[in-house]
Amino acid sequence: MGGSEQARRPLLVADQEDPHYHQSSNGGVDGNSTATGFLVFSTIVAATCSFTSGYCIGYSSPAEYGVLADLSLSMAEYSVFGSMLAVGGMIGALMSGKTADYFGHRTTMWIINVFFILGWLAIAFTKVSWLLDLGRLLQGIGIALTSYVGNIFIAEITPKNLRGGLMTFNPWMTGSGVAIVYLIGSVVKWRGLALIGSIPCLLQILCLFFIPESPRWLLKNGRKKEFEGVLQRLRGKKADISPEAAEIKEYAEFIQLLSENKILDLFQKKYARPIIVAVGLMTLTQFSGLPGYTFYMTNIFVLAGISSKAGYVTLAIVKILSTTMAIFLIDKFGRRTLLMVSAAGTCLGSLLTGFSFSLQDHHYWISSLALMGVSVYFVSFNLGISGIPWIIMSEIFPVNVKGSAGSLCNLIYWFSSWVVSYTFNFLLEWSSTGTFIIFAGVSAFGFLFTVMLVPETKGRSLEEIQASVTNVLH
């Protein structure tokens, strides 16, 4: 989850690699910029949205059996509840870019928290299923807006040399949100769990008063004096911001000269491979089983005879460790390599989980093997598939179609999530073993897809990447 914002950030691709961009004579002051306290604080505040997103994503797992019992829902009705997050995600994907452009990134974060809080209140105090679904829908909209605005904001306030490190706050916070809701959900009932989810939202609303608007958004909207003032606060009182400010202004002027990109611009022969790669990775991310594992973990635990409390504590530890490990590996190894390792690992995890359900006469082995399979799946997923598809998408599309590509891929991502999240429980009723074998098959296909079509983008200029990807099918 985590992603189209990188595909739609035209002001961030300008660097030494862009032929239309000219670096200042001194190389740009941000080459040696340090992380000021104000910059770090602003980054943490913005990343809080991602923590809430993770909490929302993981909520339906520990809440499942409590909601089913208290509201007398059928499994089909609960599947609708779980999948409404993806429906909201599709709505949010369509409105994210325009909302951020019109209101600004900081104001959009206030709007996001309104969606989250209303969603939590609807879930916590509901007595009817439709209000439960409405709350989940509102949260989905908030998550989609977060996936766009959260990373865009952090990327636009940070200097080049710190951008990669500070942007890891978002995926780390998302994984932490899922882990925390698993931990708390093992001891707190579903209504209390929902109310606790609103606490980070309230804290962020207060903290948003103390962080700035994105300097690039201010410049884009003609607020040049505010742009320079905010940039100065972010870089420090003694920093010379003139080279960086000049670079941002120059590239902003270049962007304005480009024709407005349209969705139909993507469907040209030269963009065939980028589209196949990006859309393929988005669908594989979901059809490898992520919504099923994340949204309905309690159901998996019950079928496998695993104690929910022990299971959620184990997964919380696994998620925090693997998400943290991914931060250190993503720049050390190539994107393609980590994707292949990740796909192979999720395939193995699903095979172990599926095989465990075939051991009906060996209850101990079912529990142990299923927990091992789920753990292997999450470790592998967090190492690559969770974030790298969005990074690759942002690198393979030229600046003039990044916006349309981001919207299309975000929409496909959430539609795929809806399909899996709605059908998962029905698939389990059909065959618990068969369900995870299907997920393993998709992961195996994802491995082959990566080997055959996904380019290695680490250490290459944007022009080299785009030229190799857009010309290969000519």
Coordinates of C-alpha atoms in Angstrom, one line a residue:
M1 CA 0.0 0.0 0.0
G2 CA 1.9 2.4 0.2
G3 CA 2.7 4.3 -3.3
S4 CA 1.2 6.2 -6.2
E5 CA 2.4 9.4 -4.6
Q6 CA 5.9 8.6 -5.9
A7 CA 4.6 8.2 -9.4
R8 CA 2.9 11.6 -9.3
R9 CA 5.5 13.8 -7.9
P10 CA 6.7 15.8 -11.0
L11 CA 8.7 18.3 -8.9
L12 CA 10.9 15.6 -7.5
V13 CA 12.4 14.0 -10.6
A14 CA 14.4 17.1 -11.5
D15 CA 18.0 16.3 -10.8
Q16 CA 21.3 16.0 -12.6
E17 CA 19.7 13.3 -14.8
D18 CA 17.0 15.6 -16.3
P19 CA 18.2 17.2 -19.6
H20 CA 15.8 20.1 -19.1
Y21 CA 17.2 20.8 -15.6
H22 CA 20.3 22.8 -14.9
Q23 CA 22.1 22.4 -11.6
S24 CA 23.3 25.6 -9.9
S25 CA 27.0 26.3 -10.3
N26 CA 27.9 25.3 -6.8
G27 CA 26.1 21.9 -7.1
G28 CA 23.2 22.9 -4.9
V29 CA 23.3 23.6 -1.2
D30 CA 21.2 20.6 -0.4
G31 CA 24.0 18.3 -1.3
N32 CA 25.3 18.6 2.3
S33 CA 22.1 19.5 4.1
T34 CA 21.6 18.2 7.6
A35 CA 18.4 17.1 9.2
T36 CA 17.1 20.0 11.3
G37 CA 14.8 19.4 14.3
F38 CA 12.0 21.2 12.5
L39 CA 12.4 18.9 9.4
V40 CA 12.4 15.7 11.5
F41 CA 9.4 16.9 13.5
S42 CA 7.5 17.7 10.3
T43 CA 8.3 14.3 8.8
I44 CA 7.2 12.4 11.9
V45 CA 3.9 14.4 12.1
A46 CA 3.2 13.7 8.4
A47 CA 4.0 10.0 8.8
T48 CA 1.4 9.6 11.6
C49 CA -1.2 9.3 8.8
S50 CA 0.6 6.2 7.7
F51 CA 0.5 4.8 11.2
T52 CA -3.2 5.2 11.3
S53 CA -3.5 3.7 7.8
G54 CA -1.7 0.6 9.1
Y55 CA -3.9 0.4 12.1
C56 CA -7.0 0.6 9.9
I57 CA -5.7 -2.1 7.5
G58 CA -5.0 -4.5 10.4
Y59 CA -8.1 -3.7 12.4
S60 CA -10.5 -6.2 10.8
S61 CA -8.3 -9.2 11.8
P62 CA -8.4 -9.0 15.6
A63 CA -11.9 -7.5 15.5
E64 CA -13.4 -10.3 13.3
Y65 CA -15.0 -12.7 15.8
G66 CA -16.1 -10.0 18.2
V67 CA -18.0 -8.1 15.4
L68 CA -19.5 -11.4 14.1
A69 CA -20.8 -12.3 17.6
D70 CA -22.0 -8.9 18.8
L71 CA -23.7 -7.8 15.6
S72 CA -24.9 -11.3 14.5
L73 CA -23.3 -10.9 11.1
S74 CA -22.7 -13.7 8.6
M75 CA -19.3 -14.3 7.2
A76 CA -20.6 -12.9 3.9
E77 CA -21.6 -9.7 5.6
Y78 CA -18.2 -9.5 7.3
S79 CA -16.5 -9.9 4.0
V80 CA -18.4 -6.9 2.8
F81 CA -17.1 -5.0 5.8
G82 CA -13.5 -6.0 5.2
S83 CA -13.7 -5.2 1.5
M84 CA -15.2 -1.7 2.0
L85 CA -11.8 -0.5 2.8
A86 CA -10.8 -1.2 -0.8
V87 CA -13.9 0.5 -2.1
G88 CA -13.0 3.6 -0.2
G89 CA -9.5 3.2 -1.5
M90 CA -10.8 3.4 -5.1
I91 CA -12.8 6.5 -4.3
G92 CA -9.8 8.1 -2.6
A93 CA -7.5 7.2 -5.4
L94 CA -9.6 9.2 -7.9
M95 CA -9.8 12.3 -5.7
S96 CA -6.4 12.3 -4.1
G97 CA -4.4 14.3 -6.6
K98 CA -7.1 17.0 -7.1
T99 CA -7.7 17.3 -3.3
A100 CA -4.0 17.8 -2.5
D101 CA -3.5 20.3 -5.4
Y102 CA -6.5 22.4 -4.4
F103 CA -6.3 22.4 -0.6
G104 CA -2.6 21.9 -0.1
H105 CA -0.8 19.0 1.6
R106 CA -1.1 20.1 5.2
T107 CA -4.8 20.9 4.9
T108 CA -5.4 17.5 3.1
M109 CA -3.9 15.8 6.2
W110 CA -6.5 17.5 8.3
I111 CA -9.2 16.2 5.9
I112 CA -7.6 12.7 6.1
N113 CA -8.0 12.7 9.9
V114 CA -11.6 13.7 9.7
F115 CA -12.3 10.7 7.5
F116 CA -10.4 8.5 9.9
I117 CA -12.1 9.8 13.1
L118 CA -15.6 9.6 11.5
G119 CA -14.8 6.1 10.4
W120 CA -13.7 5.0 13.9
L121 CA -16.7 6.6 15.6
A122 CA -19.1 4.9 13.1
I123 CA -17.5 1.5 13.8
A124 CA -17.2 2.0 17.6
F125 CA -20.8 3.0 18.2
T126 CA -22.6 1.0 15.5
K127 CA -25.5 -1.3 16.2
V128 CA -26.2 -2.0 12.5
S129 CA -24.0 -3.4 9.7
W130 CA -24.4 -0.5 7.2
L131 CA -22.9 1.9 9.7
L132 CA -20.0 -0.5 10.2
D133 CA -19.5 -0.6 6.4
L134 CA -19.7 3.2 6.2
G135 CA -17.0 3.6 8.8
R136 CA -14.7 1.2 6.8
L137 CA -15.5 3.1 3.6
L138 CA -14.4 6.4 5.1
Q139 CA -11.2 4.9 6.4
G140 CA -10.4 3.5 2.9
I141 CA -10.8 7.0 1.5
G142 CA -8.4 8.3 4.2
I143 CA -5.8 5.6 3.5
A144 CA -5.8 6.4 -0.3
L145 CA -5.4 10.1 0.4
T146 CA -2.6 9.2 2.8
S147 CA -0.8 7.0 0.3
Y148 CA -0.7 10.0 -2.1
V149 CA -0.2 13.0 0.2
G150 CA 2.0 11.5 3.0
N151 CA 5.0 10.6 0.8
I152 CA 4.5 13.6 -1.5
F153 CA 4.8 16.0 1.5
I154 CA 7.8 14.3 3.0
A155 CA 9.6 14.1 -0.3
E156 CA 8.9 17.8 -1.0
I157 CA 10.2 19.1 2.3
T158 CA 13.4 17.1 2.4
P159 CA 16.8 17.8 0.7
K160 CA 18.1 15.4 -1.9
N161 CA 20.7 13.7 0.3
L162 CA 18.1 13.0 3.1
R163 CA 15.1 12.2 1.0
G164 CA 15.5 8.4 0.8
G165 CA 16.1 7.9 4.5
L166 CA 13.3 10.2 5.7
M167 CA 10.8 8.7 3.3
T168 CA 11.2 5.3 4.9
F169 CA 9.3 6.7 7.9
N170 CA 6.0 6.1 6.0
P171 CA 6.3 2.3 5.2
W172 CA 7.8 1.8 8.7
M173 CA 4.9 3.6 10.3
T174 CA 2.4 1.6 8.3
G175 CA 3.9 -1.7 9.3
S176 CA 4.1 -0.4 12.9
G177 CA 0.4 0.5 12.8
V178 CA -0.5 -3.1 11.7
A179 CA 1.7 -4.5 14.4
I180 CA 0.2 -2.3 17.2
V181 CA -3.4 -3.1 16.3
Y182 CA -2.5 -6.8 16.3
L183 CA -0.9 -6.4 19.8
I184 CA -3.7 -4.3 21.3
G185 CA -6.4 -6.4 19.6
S186 CA -5.2 -9.5 21.4
V187 CA -6.4 -8.0 24.7
V188 CA -8.9 -5.3 23.8
K189 CA -12.4 -5.8 22.4
W190 CA -13.3 -4.4 18.9
R191 CA -15.2 -1.3 20.0
G192 CA -12.4 -0.2 22.4
L193 CA -9.9 -1.1 19.7
A194 CA -11.7 1.3 17.3
L195 CA -11.7 4.2 19.8
I196 CA -8.0 3.7 20.5
G197 CA -7.5 4.1 16.7
S198 CA -8.7 7.7 16.9
I199 CA -6.0 8.8 19.4
P200 CA -3.2 9.2 16.8
C201 CA -5.6 11.1 14.6
L202 CA -6.4 13.6 17.4
L203 CA -2.7 14.0 18.2
Q204 CA -1.8 14.6 14.6
I205 CA -4.6 17.2 14.2
L206 CA -3.0 19.2 17.0
C207 CA 0.6 18.8 15.7
L208 CA -0.4 19.9 12.2
F209 CA -0.7 23.5 13.5
F210 CA 3.1 23.4 14.0
I211 CA 4.3 22.1 10.7
P212 CA 4.5 24.1 7.4
E213 CA 2.8 23.6 4.0
S214 CA 5.0 22.0 1.3
P215 CA 7.3 24.7 -0.1
R216 CA 6.8 23.4 -3.6
W217 CA 3.0 23.6 -3.3
L218 CA 3.4 27.2 -2.1
L219 CA 5.5 28.1 -5.1
K220 CA 3.2 26.3 -7.5
N221 CA 0.3 28.5 -6.1
G222 CA 2.2 31.7 -6.5
R223 CA 3.1 32.2 -2.8
K224 CA 6.8 32.9 -3.4
K225 CA 7.6 34.7 -0.1
E226 CA 6.0 32.0 1.9
F227 CA 7.9 29.4 -0.2
E228 CA 11.3 30.9 0.7
G229 CA 10.3 31.4 4.4
V230 CA 9.2 27.8 4.8
L231 CA 12.3 26.5 3.0
Q232 CA 14.5 28.6 5.3
R233 CA 12.9 27.1 8.4
L234 CA 13.2 23.6 7.1
R235 CA 16.9 24.0 6.3
G236 CA 17.9 26.1 9.3
K237 CA 18.4 29.8 10.0
K238 CA 22.0 29.8 8.9
A239 CA 21.6 27.7 5.8
D240 CA 22.0 29.3 2.3
I241 CA 18.8 28.3 0.5
S242 CA 19.3 30.4 -2.6
P243 CA 20.8 27.6 -4.8
E244 CA 18.1 25.1 -3.8
A245 CA 15.4 27.7 -4.2
A246 CA 16.6 28.6 -7.6
E247 CA 16.7 25.0 -8.7
I248 CA 13.1 24.4 -7.5
K249 CA 11.9 27.6 -9.2
E250 CA 13.6 26.7 -12.5
Y251 CA 12.2 23.2 -12.6
A252 CA 8.7 24.4 -11.6
E253 CA 8.8 26.8 -14.6
F254 CA 9.8 23.9 -16.9
I255 CA 6.9 21.7 -15.6
Q256 CA 4.4 24.5 -16.4
L257 CA 5.6 24.4 -20.1
L258 CA 4.6 20.7 -20.4
S259 CA 1.1 19.9 -21.7
E260 CA -1.3 18.6 -19.1
N261 CA -1.1 14.8 -19.1
K262 CA -4.2 12.8 -19.8
I263 CA -5.0 9.2 -19.1
L264 CA -5.2 8.4 -22.8
D265 CA -1.6 9.5 -23.3
L266 CA -0.5 6.3 -21.5
F267 CA -2.0 4.1 -24.2
Q268 CA 0.8 4.6 -26.8
K269 CA 3.0 1.9 -28.1
K270 CA 6.1 3.4 -26.4
Y271 CA 4.5 3.1 -23.0
A272 CA 3.4 -0.5 -23.5
R273 CA 6.1 -2.1 -21.4
P274 CA 6.0 0.4 -18.5
I275 CA 2.2 -0.1 -18.3
I276 CA 2.6 -3.9 -18.3
V277 CA 5.3 -3.7 -15.6
A278 CA 3.5 -1.2 -13.4
V279 CA 0.0 -2.7 -13.6
G280 CA 1.4 -6.2 -13.4
L281 CA 3.2 -5.5 -10.1
M282 CA 0.2 -3.7 -8.7
T283 CA -2.1 -6.7 -9.3
L284 CA 0.5 -9.3 -8.2
T285 CA 0.9 -7.4 -4.9
Q286 CA -2.8 -8.0 -4.1
F287 CA -3.5 -11.3 -5.8
S288 CA -0.6 -12.9 -3.9
G289 CA -3.0 -12.8 -0.9
L290 CA -2.1 -9.7 1.1
P291 CA -5.7 -8.6 1.8
G292 CA -6.7 -12.1 2.9
Y293 CA -3.7 -12.4 5.2
T294 CA -4.1 -8.9 6.6
F295 CA -7.8 -8.4 6.9
Y296 CA -8.9 -11.9 8.1
M297 CA -6.0 -13.3 10.1
T298 CA -8.3 -14.4 13.0
N299 CA -10.1 -16.7 10.6
I300 CA -6.8 -18.3 9.6
F301 CA -5.7 -18.7 13.2
V302 CA -9.0 -20.4 14.1
L303 CA -8.9 -22.8 11.2
A304 CA -5.3 -23.7 12.0
G305 CA -5.9 -24.0 15.7
I306 CA -3.6 -21.2 16.6
S307 CA -4.1 -19.1 19.8
S308 CA -5.1 -15.7 18.5
K309 CA -3.1 -13.9 21.3
A310 CA 0.1 -15.9 20.6
G311 CA -0.4 -15.5 16.8
Y312 CA -0.9 -11.8 16.9
V313 CA 2.0 -11.2 19.2
T314 CA 4.3 -13.3 16.9
L315 CA 3.1 -11.4 13.8
A316 CA 3.5 -8.0 15.5
I317 CA 7.2 -8.9 16.2
V318 CA 7.7 -10.3 12.7
K319 CA 6.2 -7.2 11.0
I320 CA 8.2 -4.7 13.0
L321 CA 11.5 -6.6 12.5
S322 CA 11.0 -7.2 8.8
T323 CA 9.8 -3.7 8.0
T324 CA 12.8 -2.3 9.8
M325 CA 15.1 -4.7 8.0
A326 CA 13.7 -3.5 4.6
I327 CA 14.8 0.0 5.3
F328 CA 18.5 -1.1 5.4
L329 CA 18.3 -3.5 2.4
I330 CA 16.4 -1.4 -0.2
D331 CA 19.4 0.7 -1.1
K332 CA 22.0 -2.0 -0.7
F333 CA 20.5 -4.5 -3.1
G334 CA 18.8 -3.9 -6.4
R335 CA 15.0 -3.4 -6.7
R336 CA 14.7 -6.4 -9.1
T337 CA 16.7 -8.7 -6.8
L338 CA 14.6 -7.9 -3.7
L339 CA 11.4 -8.4 -5.7
M340 CA 12.5 -11.8 -6.8
V341 CA 13.5 -12.8 -3.3
S342 CA 10.2 -11.4 -1.9
A343 CA 8.1 -13.2 -4.5
A344 CA 9.9 -16.5 -3.9
G345 CA 9.4 -16.0 -0.1
T346 CA 5.7 -15.2 -0.3
C347 CA 5.3 -18.3 -2.6
L348 CA 7.0 -20.5 0.1
G349 CA 5.0 -18.9 2.9
S350 CA 1.7 -19.6 1.1
L351 CA 2.8 -23.2 0.3
L352 CA 3.6 -23.8 3.9
T353 CA 0.3 -22.3 5.1
G354 CA -1.7 -24.3 2.5
F355 CA 0.1 -27.5 3.2
S356 CA -0.5 -27.1 6.9
F357 CA -4.3 -27.3 6.3
S358 CA -3.9 -30.7 4.6
L359 CA -2.6 -32.2 7.8
Q360 CA -6.0 -32.7 9.3
D361 CA -5.0 -35.6 11.5
H362 CA -2.0 -33.8 13.0
H363 CA -3.3 -30.8 14.9
Y364 CA 0.1 -29.8 16.3
W365 CA 1.6 -29.7 12.9
I366 CA -1.2 -27.7 11.5
S367 CA -0.7 -24.9 14.1
S368 CA 3.1 -24.8 13.9
L369 CA 3.3 -25.0 10.1
A370 CA 0.6 -22.5 9.6
L371 CA 2.2 -19.9 11.9
M372 CA 5.5 -20.5 10.2
G373 CA 4.0 -20.1 6.8
V374 CA 2.2 -16.8 7.7
S375 CA 5.4 -15.5 9.3
V376 CA 7.5 -16.4 6.2
Y377 CA 4.9 -14.7 4.0
F378 CA 4.9 -11.4 6.0
V379 CA 8.7 -11.3 6.3
S380 CA 9.1 -11.9 2.5
F381 CA 6.3 -9.4 1.6
N382 CA 7.8 -6.6 3.7
L383 CA 11.2 -7.1 2.2
G384 CA 10.2 -6.2 -1.3
I385 CA 6.6 -6.4 -2.6
S386 CA 5.2 -4.0 0.0
G387 CA 7.0 -0.9 -1.4
I388 CA 9.2 -1.6 -4.4
P389 CA 6.5 -1.8 -7.0
W390 CA 5.6 1.9 -6.3
I391 CA 9.3 2.9 -6.5
I392 CA 9.7 1.2 -9.8
M393 CA 6.6 2.8 -11.1
S394 CA 7.9 6.2 -10.2
E395 CA 11.1 5.5 -12.1
I396 CA 9.9 4.0 -15.4
F397 CA 7.3 6.6 -16.5
P398 CA 8.4 10.0 -18.0
V399 CA 7.4 13.1 -16.1
N400 CA 4.7 14.0 -18.6
V401 CA 2.6 10.9 -17.8
K402 CA 3.5 10.2 -14.2
G403 CA 0.3 11.7 -12.9
S404 CA -2.0 9.6 -15.1
A405 CA 0.1 6.5 -14.4
G406 CA -0.2 7.1 -10.7
S407 CA -3.9 7.4 -10.8
L408 CA -4.4 4.4 -13.0
C409 CA -2.1 2.1 -11.0
N410 CA -3.6 3.3 -7.6
L411 CA -7.1 2.5 -8.9
I412 CA -6.1 -0.9 -10.1
Y413 CA -4.3 -1.6 -6.8
W414 CA -7.4 -0.9 -4.8
F415 CA -9.7 -2.8 -7.2
S416 CA -7.5 -5.8 -6.9
S417 CA -7.6 -5.4 -3.1
W418 CA -11.4 -5.4 -3.2
V419 CA -11.5 -8.6 -5.3
V420 CA -9.2 -10.5 -2.9
S421 CA -10.7 -9.1 0.3
Y422 CA -14.3 -9.8 -0.7
T423 CA -13.7 -13.4 -2.0
F424 CA -11.1 -14.6 0.6
N425 CA -13.6 -16.0 3.2
F426 CA -15.6 -17.7 0.4
L427 CA -12.4 -19.3 -0.9
L428 CA -11.5 -20.6 2.6
E429 CA -14.9 -22.2 2.8
W430 CA -14.3 -23.8 -0.6
S431 CA -10.8 -25.1 0.3
S432 CA -8.4 -23.7 2.9
T433 CA -5.5 -25.6 1.3
G434 CA -6.5 -24.6 -2.3
T435 CA -6.8 -20.9 -1.3
F436 CA -3.2 -20.6 -0.3
I437 CA -2.0 -22.8 -3.2
I438 CA -3.6 -20.2 -5.5
F439 CA -1.7 -17.4 -3.7
A440 CA 1.5 -19.4 -4.0
G441 CA 0.9 -19.8 -7.7
V442 CA 0.4 -16.1 -8.2
S443 CA 3.6 -15.4 -6.2
A444 CA 5.5 -17.9 -8.5
F445 CA 4.1 -16.1 -11.5
G446 CA 5.2 -12.9 -10.0
F447 CA 8.8 -14.3 -9.7
L448 CA 8.8 -15.2 -13.4
F449 CA 7.2 -11.9 -14.3
T450 CA 10.0 -10.0 -12.5
V451 CA 12.7 -12.1 -14.1
M452 CA 11.3 -11.6 -17.6
L453 CA 9.9 -8.0 -17.6
V454 CA 10.9 -5.9 -14.6
P455 CA 14.1 -3.8 -15.2
E456 CA 16.8 -3.2 -12.6
T457 CA 16.6 0.5 -11.9
K458 CA 19.2 0.8 -9.1
G459 CA 22.1 3.1 -10.1
R460 CA 20.7 4.1 -13.4
S461 CA 19.6 7.6 -14.5
L462 CA 15.9 8.2 -15.2
E463 CA 16.7 8.7 -18.9
E464 CA 18.5 5.4 -19.2
I465 CA 15.6 3.6 -17.4
Q466 CA 12.9 5.2 -19.5
A467 CA 14.7 4.8 -22.8
S468 CA 15.4 1.1 -22.2
V469 CA 11.8 0.4 -21.1
T470 CA 9.9 2.5 -23.6
N471 CA 12.0 1.3 -26.7
V472 CA 12.2 -2.4 -26.0
L473 CA 8.9 -3.2 -27.6
H474 CA 9.4 -1.1 -30.7

